[in-house]
């Protein structure tokens, strides 16, 4: 059910499309630019202004459908020169670019994507797409997604965290951070269920390795403290961890999981956006989806997401010995050598090695456009 909601009628330079991820997109705003956020989910945004009603009436004759009619009429009324979103799995920016080709439209990748329909791209994007790495450009071509210009710029959230919120420490908080992929078994699909099966075994082998080697391990949970998800997740891992080796840390705050993983020596995960973000940032990461000849990655149609990664960050055998061999190699590897040897793969999958942050790149693009228009 869609609920009508009145929005601000003030004209702006930049309109952020959708509230999702808008807390990151605001970092891309030039200092003197005016902007507002347009909510789009489960509501019908309306403006109390005659020009908006006139635009609605005029566009109804174009038979564009009520959603597009309202959206386009909002653009007519607010007159933004730039439209930007953190949504990367919707065609909304493609619609806007087609209807308003003289305006600047920008999309920013929000999550890990692969060839599977479970986690892919839409049929078309807007004018500029800022993605994680060079791989996503190839994925867009494979998926036959229409796009205009692609920029490999890493993750906006990682960049904002590293630039504004990260405190460098000489000593890590944990030896190992395990990124949870806990799911509600009744609400997930076959891909999610298979990922959790791997998660269960990988976690067990990890805590056993840490117990035997006197290492600390913390789980970056998906749930927020006090939520039903966190309580179920905490019970799930505590039931597995009979020796109470691991700390289960809720996802509190915007950057809670980033802080936890960044301030750990090694990050272990099946396959996750956060895992790739940390790999792109130069952290030592072990991916579990490659186990048993990429069994899980094949199910997700995600083999290409791992094929250029060096072998020492990819789990081969889902056994206690298999996990131990990989973790010992990462622990013993010199940090400088690790950074050098993973640089090309990092740029390919999560480009954080160019010294530039995505918010700076987008801010510059928007500012240059506003100056000319």
Short mmCIF file of C-alpha atoms in Angstrom, two decimals:
data_model
loop_
_atom_site.label_atom_id
_atom_site.label_comp_id
_atom_site.label_asym_id
_atom_site.label_seq_id
_atom_site.Cartn_x
_atom_site.Cartn_y
_atom_site.Cartn_z
CA UNK A 1 0.00 0.00 0.00
CA UNK A 2 1.33 3.39 -1.02
CA UNK A 3 0.85 6.26 1.44
CA UNK A 4 0.75 9.89 0.19
CA UNK A 5 3.44 12.11 1.75
CA UNK A 6 4.00 15.82 1.29
CA UNK A 7 7.60 16.79 0.52
CA UNK A 8 9.41 20.12 0.56
CA UNK A 9 8.61 22.29 -2.46
CA UNK A 10 11.94 24.16 -2.38
CA UNK A 11 13.88 24.11 -5.64
CA UNK A 12 17.30 22.47 -5.33
CA UNK A 13 20.55 21.97 -7.23
CA UNK A 14 20.75 18.26 -6.40
CA UNK A 15 18.00 15.75 -5.72
CA UNK A 16 18.98 12.53 -3.94
CA UNK A 17 16.66 9.80 -5.19
CA UNK A 18 15.46 7.48 -2.39
CA UNK A 19 16.29 7.55 1.29
CA UNK A 20 18.27 4.30 1.08
CA UNK A 21 21.95 5.16 1.28
CA UNK A 22 21.23 8.88 1.34
CA UNK A 23 23.27 9.16 4.56
CA UNK A 24 26.32 8.30 2.43
CA UNK A 25 25.33 10.28 -0.67
CA UNK A 26 25.19 13.54 1.31
CA UNK A 27 28.99 13.35 1.58
CA UNK A 28 29.09 13.87 -2.19
CA UNK A 29 27.38 17.26 -2.01
CA UNK A 30 29.48 20.32 -2.94
CA UNK A 31 29.68 22.87 -0.14
CA UNK A 32 27.43 25.50 -1.71
CA UNK A 33 24.96 23.16 -3.44
CA UNK A 34 21.37 22.96 -2.23
CA UNK A 35 19.89 19.48 -2.05
CA UNK A 36 17.00 17.43 -0.74
CA UNK A 37 16.15 13.73 -0.43
CA UNK A 38 13.22 12.26 -2.33
CA UNK A 39 11.65 9.24 -0.56
CA UNK A 40 10.32 6.68 -3.03
CA UNK A 41 9.54 3.45 -1.15
CA UNK A 42 5.94 2.61 -0.25
CA UNK A 43 4.85 6.22 -0.57
CA UNK A 44 3.49 8.62 -3.17
CA UNK A 45 5.49 11.85 -2.77
CA UNK A 46 3.39 14.97 -3.38
CA UNK A 47 4.09 18.70 -3.50
CA UNK A 48 1.59 21.30 -2.41
CA UNK A 49 2.18 23.65 -5.32
CA UNK A 50 0.12 24.66 -8.35
CA UNK A 51 3.01 24.01 -10.75
CA UNK A 52 3.21 20.40 -9.50
CA UNK A 53 -0.51 19.84 -10.09
CA UNK A 54 -0.23 21.40 -13.52
CA UNK A 55 2.67 19.12 -14.42
CA UNK A 56 0.72 16.07 -13.22
CA UNK A 57 -2.24 17.06 -15.38
CA UNK A 58 -0.04 17.69 -18.43
CA UNK A 59 1.91 14.45 -18.09
CA UNK A 60 -1.19 12.29 -17.60
CA UNK A 61 -1.88 12.75 -21.28
CA UNK A 62 1.48 11.15 -22.11
CA UNK A 63 0.28 7.84 -20.63
CA UNK A 64 3.51 7.29 -18.69
CA UNK A 65 1.88 5.55 -15.74
CA UNK A 66 1.12 7.08 -12.36
CA UNK A 67 4.54 6.38 -10.77
CA UNK A 68 6.51 7.97 -13.58
CA UNK A 69 4.00 10.80 -13.87
CA UNK A 70 4.45 11.71 -10.19
CA UNK A 71 8.24 11.26 -10.30
CA UNK A 72 8.70 13.34 -13.44
CA UNK A 73 6.34 16.03 -12.13
CA UNK A 74 8.45 16.31 -8.98
CA UNK A 75 11.51 16.88 -11.14
CA UNK A 76 9.60 19.50 -13.15
CA UNK A 77 8.73 21.28 -9.91
CA UNK A 78 11.95 21.05 -7.90
CA UNK A 79 14.10 21.74 -10.99
CA UNK A 80 17.25 19.91 -9.85
CA UNK A 81 20.22 20.07 -12.20
CA UNK A 82 21.63 16.84 -10.78
CA UNK A 83 19.94 13.61 -9.66
CA UNK A 84 21.87 10.99 -7.72
CA UNK A 85 21.09 7.71 -5.96
CA UNK A 86 22.71 4.88 -4.01
CA UNK A 87 20.27 2.39 -5.57
CA UNK A 88 22.02 0.14 -8.08
CA UNK A 89 19.34 -2.51 -8.71
CA UNK A 90 16.55 -0.30 -10.06
CA UNK A 91 15.94 1.30 -13.44
CA UNK A 92 14.74 4.57 -11.92
CA UNK A 93 17.86 6.51 -12.98
CA UNK A 94 17.52 5.19 -16.51
CA UNK A 95 13.96 6.53 -16.64
CA UNK A 96 15.12 9.89 -15.32
CA UNK A 97 18.03 10.13 -17.75
CA UNK A 98 15.77 9.29 -20.69
CA UNK A 99 13.18 11.90 -19.68
CA UNK A 100 15.68 14.59 -18.67
CA UNK A 101 18.79 14.01 -20.84
CA UNK A 102 20.18 17.48 -20.12
CA UNK A 103 20.41 16.84 -16.39
CA UNK A 104 23.26 14.98 -14.73
CA UNK A 105 22.25 11.55 -13.40
CA UNK A 106 24.56 9.52 -11.16
CA UNK A 107 24.19 6.06 -9.62
CA UNK A 108 26.51 4.64 -6.94
CA UNK A 109 26.95 0.91 -6.37
CA UNK A 110 25.56 -0.20 -3.04
CA UNK A 111 26.38 -3.89 -2.74
CA UNK A 112 28.21 -6.96 -4.01
CA UNK A 113 26.89 -8.08 -7.41
CA UNK A 114 27.27 -11.26 -9.47
CA UNK A 115 25.73 -12.93 -12.53
CA UNK A 116 22.90 -14.50 -10.52
CA UNK A 117 19.45 -12.91 -10.57
CA UNK A 118 19.63 -12.97 -6.77
CA UNK A 119 22.25 -10.21 -6.80
CA UNK A 120 22.46 -8.51 -10.17
CA UNK A 121 22.01 -5.20 -11.95
CA UNK A 122 18.86 -3.81 -13.64
CA UNK A 123 18.37 -3.67 -17.41
CA UNK A 124 19.50 -0.05 -17.64
CA UNK A 125 21.30 2.58 -15.57
CA UNK A 126 21.59 6.36 -15.79
CA UNK A 127 24.32 8.57 -17.21
CA UNK A 128 27.20 7.90 -14.81
CA UNK A 129 27.68 4.76 -12.72
CA UNK A 130 30.30 4.67 -9.96
CA UNK A 131 31.05 1.02 -9.25
CA UNK A 132 33.38 -0.95 -7.01
CA UNK A 133 36.01 -2.04 -9.54
CA UNK A 134 36.76 -2.97 -13.14
CA UNK A 135 34.94 -6.28 -12.69
CA UNK A 136 31.54 -4.58 -12.39
CA UNK A 137 31.98 -2.94 -15.77
CA UNK A 138 32.49 -6.38 -17.31
CA UNK A 139 29.52 -7.69 -15.34
CA UNK A 140 27.31 -4.92 -16.75
CA UNK A 141 28.33 -6.01 -20.25
CA UNK A 142 27.73 -9.69 -19.44
CA UNK A 143 24.27 -8.86 -18.03
CA UNK A 144 23.56 -6.68 -21.08
CA UNK A 145 22.76 -3.72 -18.86
CA UNK A 146 22.57 -0.45 -20.75
CA UNK A 147 24.92 2.15 -19.28
CA UNK A 148 26.68 5.27 -20.49
CA UNK A 149 29.86 5.88 -18.49
CA UNK A 150 31.38 3.66 -15.81
CA UNK A 151 33.90 4.75 -13.16
CA UNK A 152 35.67 2.17 -10.94
CA UNK A 153 35.84 4.05 -7.65
CA UNK A 154 35.48 1.56 -4.79
CA UNK A 155 32.84 1.69 -2.08
CA UNK A 156 31.39 5.02 -0.96
CA UNK A 157 30.69 3.67 2.53
CA UNK A 158 34.24 2.38 3.01
CA UNK A 159 35.60 5.69 1.74
CA UNK A 160 33.46 7.74 4.11
CA UNK A 161 34.42 5.47 7.01
CA UNK A 162 38.14 5.61 6.24
CA UNK A 163 38.14 9.36 5.63
CA UNK A 164 35.99 10.60 8.49
CA UNK A 165 35.50 7.91 11.12
CA UNK A 166 38.42 5.47 11.14
CA UNK A 167 40.93 5.75 13.97
CA UNK A 168 44.26 4.12 13.21
CA UNK A 169 45.59 1.86 15.96
CA UNK A 170 49.02 0.32 16.47
CA UNK A 171 47.54 -2.83 18.01
CA UNK A 172 44.52 -4.66 16.55
CA UNK A 173 41.45 -5.34 18.71
CA UNK A 174 41.02 -8.92 17.47
CA UNK A 175 43.18 -11.45 15.70
CA UNK A 176 40.31 -12.51 13.46
CA UNK A 177 36.96 -10.99 12.50
CA UNK A 178 34.33 -13.35 11.12
CA UNK A 179 31.65 -11.71 8.98
CA UNK A 180 28.30 -13.35 9.66
CA UNK A 181 26.05 -14.50 6.84
CA UNK A 182 23.28 -15.64 9.18
CA UNK A 183 19.83 -15.77 7.56
CA UNK A 184 16.31 -16.66 8.63
CA UNK A 185 15.98 -20.10 7.07
CA UNK A 186 12.25 -19.61 6.49
CA UNK A 187 12.71 -16.34 4.59
CA UNK A 188 15.71 -17.05 2.37
CA UNK A 189 16.26 -18.81 -0.97
CA UNK A 190 18.34 -21.87 -1.89
CA UNK A 191 21.44 -19.71 -2.43
CA UNK A 192 21.09 -18.24 1.05
CA UNK A 193 20.57 -21.65 2.63
CA UNK A 194 23.67 -23.07 0.96
CA UNK A 195 25.69 -20.05 2.08
CA UNK A 196 24.60 -20.64 5.67
CA UNK A 197 25.55 -24.32 5.46
CA UNK A 198 29.05 -23.23 4.50
CA UNK A 199 28.93 -20.53 7.19
CA UNK A 200 28.22 -23.10 9.89
CA UNK A 201 31.18 -25.34 9.05
CA UNK A 202 33.56 -22.46 8.38
CA UNK A 203 32.72 -20.85 11.72
CA UNK A 204 33.25 -24.14 13.59
CA UNK A 205 36.66 -24.72 12.00
CA UNK A 206 37.60 -21.10 12.66
CA UNK A 207 36.81 -21.17 16.39
CA UNK A 208 38.64 -24.48 16.74
CA UNK A 209 41.69 -22.99 15.05
CA UNK A 210 41.54 -19.94 17.33
CA UNK A 211 41.12 -22.13 20.42
CA UNK A 212 44.15 -24.26 19.48
CA UNK A 213 46.30 -21.22 18.69
CA UNK A 214 45.15 -18.91 21.48
CA UNK A 215 43.75 -16.32 19.06
CA UNK A 216 40.88 -13.91 19.60
CA UNK A 217 37.90 -13.93 17.23
CA UNK A 218 34.88 -11.63 16.98
CA UNK A 219 31.79 -12.14 14.82
CA UNK A 220 30.50 -9.09 12.96
CA UNK A 221 26.78 -9.81 13.33
CA UNK A 222 24.13 -8.66 10.88
CA UNK A 223 21.60 -7.81 13.57
CA UNK A 224 21.38 -4.67 15.68
CA UNK A 225 21.58 -5.02 19.47
CA UNK A 226 18.19 -5.93 20.93
CA UNK A 227 16.64 -6.89 17.59
CA UNK A 228 15.02 -10.28 16.96
CA UNK A 229 17.57 -10.87 14.21
CA UNK A 230 20.51 -10.31 16.55
CA UNK A 231 19.07 -12.50 19.30
CA UNK A 232 18.51 -15.37 16.82
CA UNK A 233 21.95 -14.80 15.32
CA UNK A 234 23.67 -14.71 18.70
CA UNK A 235 21.98 -17.94 19.78
CA UNK A 236 22.92 -19.60 16.48
CA UNK A 237 26.63 -18.88 16.88
CA UNK A 238 26.73 -19.49 20.62
CA UNK A 239 25.12 -22.91 20.15
CA UNK A 240 27.89 -23.77 17.67
CA UNK A 241 30.67 -22.28 19.79
CA UNK A 242 30.54 -24.69 22.74
CA UNK A 243 33.87 -23.43 24.13
CA UNK A 244 32.69 -19.80 24.05
CA UNK A 245 35.69 -18.67 21.98
CA UNK A 246 34.03 -16.00 19.85
CA UNK A 247 32.55 -12.65 20.80
CA UNK A 248 29.30 -11.89 18.93
CA UNK A 249 29.25 -8.17 18.21
CA UNK A 250 25.96 -6.54 17.07
CA UNK A 251 25.91 -4.20 14.07
CA UNK A 252 25.49 -1.03 16.11
CA UNK A 253 26.06 2.34 14.50
CA UNK A 254 26.53 3.04 10.81
CA UNK A 255 30.14 1.84 10.85
CA UNK A 256 30.13 -0.74 13.65
CA UNK A 257 31.00 -3.67 11.39
CA UNK A 258 33.60 -1.57 9.56
CA UNK A 259 35.36 -0.70 12.82
CA UNK A 260 35.29 -4.31 13.97
CA UNK A 261 36.71 -5.74 10.75
CA UNK A 262 39.22 -2.96 10.06
CA UNK A 263 40.72 -3.29 13.54
CA UNK A 264 41.18 -7.05 13.20
CA UNK A 265 44.30 -8.70 11.79
CA UNK A 266 42.43 -11.05 9.41
CA UNK A 267 38.85 -11.05 8.11
CA UNK A 268 37.15 -14.36 7.31
CA UNK A 269 33.89 -14.50 5.32
CA UNK A 270 32.04 -16.59 2.78
CA UNK A 271 31.44 -13.79 0.26
CA UNK A 272 30.26 -10.36 1.32
CA UNK A 273 30.38 -6.70 0.36
CA UNK A 274 32.23 -5.94 3.59
CA UNK A 275 34.77 -8.67 2.89
CA UNK A 276 35.57 -7.20 -0.52
CA UNK A 277 35.62 -3.66 0.89
CA UNK A 278 38.24 -4.69 3.41
CA UNK A 279 40.21 -6.60 0.78
CA UNK A 280 40.19 -3.48 -1.39
CA UNK A 281 41.46 -1.50 1.58
CA UNK A 282 44.47 -3.78 1.95
CA UNK A 283 43.27 -5.96 4.84
CA UNK A 284 44.10 -9.66 4.93
CA UNK A 285 40.91 -11.50 3.95
CA UNK A 286 39.98 -15.16 3.49
CA UNK A 287 36.95 -16.00 1.31
CA UNK A 288 35.10 -19.27 1.89
CA UNK A 289 32.91 -19.35 -1.24
CA UNK A 290 35.81 -20.81 -3.23
CA UNK A 291 35.80 -24.07 -1.23
CA UNK A 292 35.54 -27.38 -3.04
CA UNK A 293 36.30 -25.97 -6.49
CA UNK A 294 34.06 -22.90 -6.04
CA UNK A 295 30.98 -24.98 -5.23
CA UNK A 296 29.00 -22.16 -3.61
CA UNK A 297 30.30 -19.54 -6.04
CA UNK A 298 29.06 -21.67 -8.94
CA UNK A 299 25.60 -21.90 -7.38
CA UNK A 300 25.52 -18.09 -7.15
CA UNK A 301 27.02 -17.74 -10.66
CA UNK A 302 29.82 -15.82 -8.99
CA UNK A 303 32.99 -17.64 -10.03
CA UNK A 304 34.16 -14.52 -11.92
CA UNK A 305 33.93 -12.59 -8.64
CA UNK A 306 36.87 -14.64 -7.36
CA UNK A 307 38.88 -15.79 -10.38
CA UNK A 308 41.44 -12.96 -10.24
CA UNK A 309 42.02 -13.21 -6.48
CA UNK A 310 45.34 -14.72 -5.34
CA UNK A 311 45.10 -18.30 -4.11
CA UNK A 312 46.09 -17.49 -0.52
CA UNK A 313 42.86 -15.53 0.08
CA UNK A 314 40.71 -18.36 -1.30
CA UNK A 315 39.71 -21.39 0.78
CA UNK A 316 40.31 -24.68 -1.03
CA UNK A 317 39.17 -27.38 1.39
CA UNK A 318 36.36 -26.89 3.89
CA UNK A 319 38.13 -28.86 6.61
CA UNK A 320 39.89 -27.90 9.84
CA UNK A 321 43.27 -28.46 8.17
CA UNK A 322 42.17 -26.60 5.05
CA UNK A 323 41.15 -23.54 7.07
CA UNK A 324 44.26 -23.75 9.26
CA UNK A 325 46.66 -23.83 6.28
CA UNK A 326 45.16 -20.66 4.78
CA UNK A 327 45.04 -18.76 8.07
CA UNK A 328 48.62 -19.64 8.98
CA UNK A 329 49.80 -18.46 5.56
CA UNK A 330 48.01 -15.14 5.98
CA UNK A 331 49.27 -14.70 9.54
CA UNK A 332 52.87 -15.36 8.46
CA UNK A 333 52.76 -13.23 5.31
CA UNK A 334 54.57 -9.91 5.44
CA UNK A 335 52.07 -7.03 5.24
CA UNK A 336 54.01 -5.11 2.59
CA UNK A 337 54.29 -8.21 0.41
CA UNK A 338 50.56 -8.83 0.85
CA UNK A 339 49.71 -5.28 -0.26
CA UNK A 340 51.99 -5.56 -3.30
CA UNK A 341 50.78 -9.00 -4.33
CA UNK A 342 47.06 -8.13 -3.99
CA UNK A 343 47.15 -4.69 -5.62
CA UNK A 344 45.98 -5.69 -9.10
CA UNK A 345 43.15 -7.88 -7.76
CA UNK A 346 42.14 -5.10 -5.38
CA UNK A 347 41.88 -2.56 -8.19
CA UNK A 348 39.92 -5.07 -10.27
CA UNK A 349 37.32 -5.89 -7.61
CA UNK A 350 37.31 -2.97 -5.15
CA UNK A 351 39.36 0.01 -6.23
CA UNK A 352 40.58 1.63 -3.02
CA UNK A 353 44.24 1.79 -4.03
CA UNK A 354 44.19 4.98 -6.15
CA UNK A 355 44.33 7.39 -3.22
CA UNK A 356 40.96 8.88 -4.14
CA UNK A 357 37.66 8.44 -2.35
CA UNK A 358 34.41 7.98 -4.22
CA UNK A 359 32.68 10.88 -2.47
CA UNK A 360 35.47 13.22 -3.63
CA UNK A 361 35.17 12.01 -7.23
CA UNK A 362 31.41 12.45 -7.30
CA UNK A 363 31.56 15.80 -5.51
CA UNK A 364 34.01 17.06 -8.14
CA UNK A 365 31.77 15.80 -10.96
CA UNK A 366 28.69 17.50 -9.50
CA UNK A 367 30.52 20.75 -8.79
CA UNK A 368 31.92 20.94 -12.33
CA UNK A 369 28.46 20.38 -13.75
CA UNK A 370 26.81 23.00 -11.54
CA UNK A 371 29.46 25.58 -12.42
CA UNK A 372 28.72 25.11 -16.13
CA UNK A 373 24.96 25.07 -15.70
#
